[in-house]
Structures are given as C-alpha cells and as structure tokens.
Amino acid sequence: MALVDLDLEATERSAASIGERTLAIAADVTDEAGIEAAVERTVEAFGGLDIAVANAGVAPPPRPMSVVDSDAFERVIEIDLLGVWRTVRPALPQVIERRGHVVVVASVYAFLNGMMATPYAVSKAGVEQLGRALRAELSVHGASASVAYFGFIDTKMVRDAFDDPAAGNLEEMFPKFVSRRLHPSQAGEAIVDGIERRVPRIIRPRWWRAYSVLRGIANPLFDARVERDERFRDAVREGERLAEAEAPIHAPTPEGR
C-alpha cells in the first residue's frame, strides 16, 4: 500500500501504524509530474498498482460568491476536482492492465444545493461525473470504479467549517441528524467494502441514498424553500459581514491530498 499526502512526516506515521509494506510518499495533487512520480514509485515498490483512491479535498469558509476571493474559489476547484483527475490519470494504465478499481471521493454536495460552499460543491459534482464516466469506460477492460459520497466526516476541514460564525444559521435549517459527523474510520470502512464489492456508489450515512435517488424531486423543492428562509438570508448577510471584516479569503489550507 502507498499513502500519498503533502505532509511526509504525518504520512510516515500513518504508514508505520498500518505496518510493513506500506509506503509513504509526499506529493501535491496540483503538481502533475509529482503525482506521476508517486505512481511510478508505487509500481516499482510493489510490482504494480491495482487500486487507486483519489481523496484530495479542501473547503473554503462558508461565504456567498459575491465576496469570495477568486483565487480561493479557483484553488478549491484546482485541488478538489483537477487534483482527483491528476491522481486517477497516471494510475489508469495499471488499473486497466490489472483489471483493478478506482475510487473517487465526491460528497453529498455533488447533489445538494452548494449555497455558501459553491467551489466545493462545483468540484464534487464534477468528481461525480468523472467517476460515473470512468466506471463505464473501465468496464470495457474488465476494470471498475466507484464514486464515494459522504456527509460530514469529523475532520479538521469539517470542524473548521462548522465553527465559522456564518455556519450557524445554515445548520439551523436542517434536522440535527443531517449534520451529525461520522468518524473517519467509518468512511474508510465504507470505501474498503465498496472496493471489495466493486459497487458503483458508496454512500454514508446510508440514508443519503434516498435523497440521491429522489434528487430530481427534492432539489427543486429545497431550492424554492431556501429562497424564502430567513435563516439563509441571515447566513448570507453574516458571510458578507465577515468578509468585510477580514482579509480576502485566499486559498484554504490543504487537507487530505
């Protein structure tokens, strides 16, 4: 197994906790050559590559698009969408040759309204389309792919988002169970199960499956409700106020690349 992340020391600790035959590699998903080198090193170390999991992801503070710094907006898409593409692409020859499997990590934001988190939602919707098309194309070669959709996982990225003052009004719009966080190990277990069964979709918590199936009905109803919800209006106003009081929102700190 090879673990790839920006922080080599943290990756080495994670590799050591897994055990022998776990390789730690430092690479940045915005660096195409660096990711290609990581794939090459993995193949050299283990004789091949059967499974690739693309999990790069960052998120900006919750702000309306009218006040988000354009560099920050594009940086999220650079990492969360193009970073997934750069991770998957160099692995495909090996996956095809060995009839392996690819997992691309999207989010429930792939089908939810991306209000106040637009660059993140745009990226995850793109990842969903990438994964769906990839599964169809790989089937020709006896290989496969899954799209993983997670709700809120208890990571620093999610904690920072919920701690932002503008997030409070948004959170009040949803039932408590919607914002309940899963432990990262639950996401990992879901991915392992999805790989073993080569399923097209990995969704956790499972109840999001119903929303995904009904998105064509549920989304127009939700969108219409949001436009009339004073809590959403308060969240937008708070986001605008915070943006005025702070420095421009630049690129967020990377996580999970």
Coordinates of N, CA, C and O in Angstrom, one line a residue, residues 50-56 84 87-88 92 95 100-106 127 130-131 134-135 138 144-150 187-188 190-196 198-202:
D50 N -3.1 -1.9 -8.3 CA -4.4 -2.5 -8.5 C -5.6 -1.5 -8.2 O -6.6 -1.5 -8.9
I51 N -5.4 -0.7 -7.2 CA -6.5 0.2 -6.7 C -6.0 1.6 -6.5 O -4.9 1.8 -5.9
A52 N -6.7 2.6 -6.9 CA -6.4 4.0 -6.7 C -7.5 4.7 -6.0 O -8.7 4.5 -6.5
V53 N -7.3 5.4 -4.9 CA -8.3 6.1 -4.2 C -7.9 7.6 -4.3 O -6.9 8.0 -3.8
A54 N -8.8 8.4 -4.9 CA -8.5 9.9 -5.1 C -9.3 10.6 -4.0 O -10.5 10.7 -4.2
N55 N -8.7 11.2 -3.0 CA -9.4 11.8 -1.9 C -8.9 13.2 -1.6 O -9.2 13.7 -0.5
A56 N -8.3 13.9 -2.6 CA -7.9 15.3 -2.3 C -9.1 16.2 -2.0 O -10.1 16.1 -2.7
V84 N -8.2 15.4 -8.3 CA -8.7 14.0 -8.4 C -8.3 13.4 -9.8 O -7.9 12.3 -10.0
T87 N -4.7 12.6 -10.0 CA -4.4 11.3 -9.2 C -4.8 10.1 -10.0 O -4.1 9.1 -10.1
V88 N -6.0 10.2 -10.7 CA -6.5 9.0 -11.4 C -5.8 8.7 -12.7 O -5.4 7.6 -13.0
L92 N -4.3 4.9 -14.4 CA -5.2 4.1 -15.3 C -4.6 3.0 -16.1 O -5.1 1.9 -16.2
V95 N -4.3 0.1 -13.7 CA -5.7 -0.3 -13.3 C -6.3 -1.2 -14.5 O -6.9 -2.2 -14.2
G100 N -8.2 -3.6 -12.2 CA -8.3 -3.1 -10.9 C -9.5 -2.2 -10.7 O -10.5 -2.3 -11.4
H101 N -9.4 -1.3 -9.7 CA -10.5 -0.5 -9.3 C -10.1 0.9 -8.9 O -9.0 1.1 -8.3
V102 N -10.9 1.9 -9.2 CA -10.6 3.3 -8.8 C -11.8 3.8 -7.9 O -12.9 3.5 -8.2
V103 N -11.5 4.5 -6.9 CA -12.5 5.2 -6.1 C -12.2 6.7 -6.1 O -11.1 7.2 -5.8
V104 N -13.2 7.5 -6.5 CA -13.1 8.9 -6.5 C -14.0 9.4 -5.4 O -15.2 9.0 -5.3
V105 N -13.5 10.3 -4.5 CA -14.3 10.7 -3.4 C -15.0 12.0 -3.7 O -14.4 13.1 -3.9
A106 N -16.3 11.9 -3.9 CA -17.2 13.1 -4.1 C -17.7 13.6 -2.7 O -17.0 13.6 -1.8
V127 N -16.5 15.7 -9.8 CA -16.0 14.4 -9.4 C -17.0 13.3 -9.6 O -16.6 12.2 -10.1
L130 N -17.0 12.5 -13.3 CA -15.8 11.9 -13.6 C -15.9 10.4 -13.3 O -15.5 9.5 -14.1
G131 N -16.3 10.1 -12.1 CA -16.4 8.7 -11.6 C -17.4 7.9 -12.4 O -17.1 6.7 -12.7
L134 N -16.0 7.2 -15.8 CA -14.8 6.3 -15.7 C -15.3 4.9 -15.5 O -14.7 3.9 -16.1
R135 N -16.3 4.6 -14.7 CA -16.8 3.3 -14.5 C -17.2 2.7 -15.8 O -16.9 1.5 -16.1
L138 N -14.1 2.0 -18.0 CA -13.2 0.9 -17.5 C -13.9 -0.5 -17.7 O -13.2 -1.5 -17.8
S144 N -13.0 -1.4 -13.0 CA -14.2 -0.7 -12.5 C -13.9 0.5 -11.6 O -12.7 0.8 -11.4
A145 N -14.9 1.3 -11.2 CA -14.7 2.5 -10.4 C -15.9 2.7 -9.6 O -17.0 2.3 -9.9
S146 N -15.7 3.4 -8.4 CA -16.8 3.8 -7.5 C -16.7 5.3 -7.3 O -15.6 5.9 -7.3
V147 N -17.9 5.9 -7.1 CA -18.0 7.2 -6.6 C -18.4 7.2 -5.1 O -19.4 6.5 -4.8
A148 N -17.6 7.8 -4.2 CA -18.0 7.8 -2.8 C -18.6 9.1 -2.5 O -18.1 10.2 -2.8
Y149 N -19.8 9.1 -1.8 CA -20.5 10.3 -1.4 C -20.6 10.2 0.1 O -21.3 9.3 0.7
F150 N -20.0 11.1 0.8 CA -20.0 11.2 2.3 C -20.7 12.4 2.7 O -20.7 13.5 2.1
A187 N -15.8 6.1 7.2 CA -15.6 6.4 5.8 C -14.6 5.4 5.2 O -14.9 4.9 4.1
G188 N -13.5 5.1 5.9 CA -12.5 4.2 5.4 C -13.1 2.8 5.2 O -12.9 2.1 4.2
A190 N -16.2 2.0 4.7 CA -17.2 2.1 3.6 C -16.4 1.9 2.3 O -16.9 1.2 1.4
I191 N -15.3 2.6 2.2 CA -14.5 2.5 0.9 C -14.0 1.1 0.7 O -14.1 0.6 -0.4
V192 N -13.5 0.5 1.8 CA -13.0 -0.9 1.6 C -14.1 -1.8 1.2 O -13.9 -2.6 0.3
D193 N -15.3 -1.7 1.8 CA -16.4 -2.5 1.4 C -16.8 -2.3 0.0 O -17.1 -3.2 -0.8
G194 N -16.8 -1.0 -0.4 CA -17.1 -0.7 -1.8 C -16.1 -1.3 -2.8 O -16.5 -1.7 -3.9
I195 N -14.9 -1.2 -2.5 CA -13.8 -1.8 -3.3 C -14.0 -3.3 -3.5 O -14.0 -3.9 -4.6
E196 N -14.2 -4.0 -2.3 CA -14.4 -5.4 -2.3 C -15.6 -5.9 -3.2 O -15.5 -6.9 -3.9
R198 N -17.0 -3.9 -5.5 CA -16.9 -3.1 -6.8 C -18.2 -2.4 -7.1 O -18.7 -2.4 -8.2
V199 N -18.8 -1.8 -6.1 CA -20.1 -1.1 -6.2 C -19.9 0.2 -7.0 O -18.9 0.9 -6.9
P200 N -20.9 0.7 -7.7 CA -20.8 2.0 -8.4 C -20.8 3.2 -7.5 O -20.2 4.2 -7.7
R201 N -21.6 3.1 -6.3 CA -21.8 4.2 -5.4 C -21.5 3.7 -4.0 O -22.1 2.7 -3.6
I202 N -20.8 4.5 -3.3 CA -20.5 4.3 -1.8 C -21.1 5.5 -1.1 O -20.6 6.7 -1.3

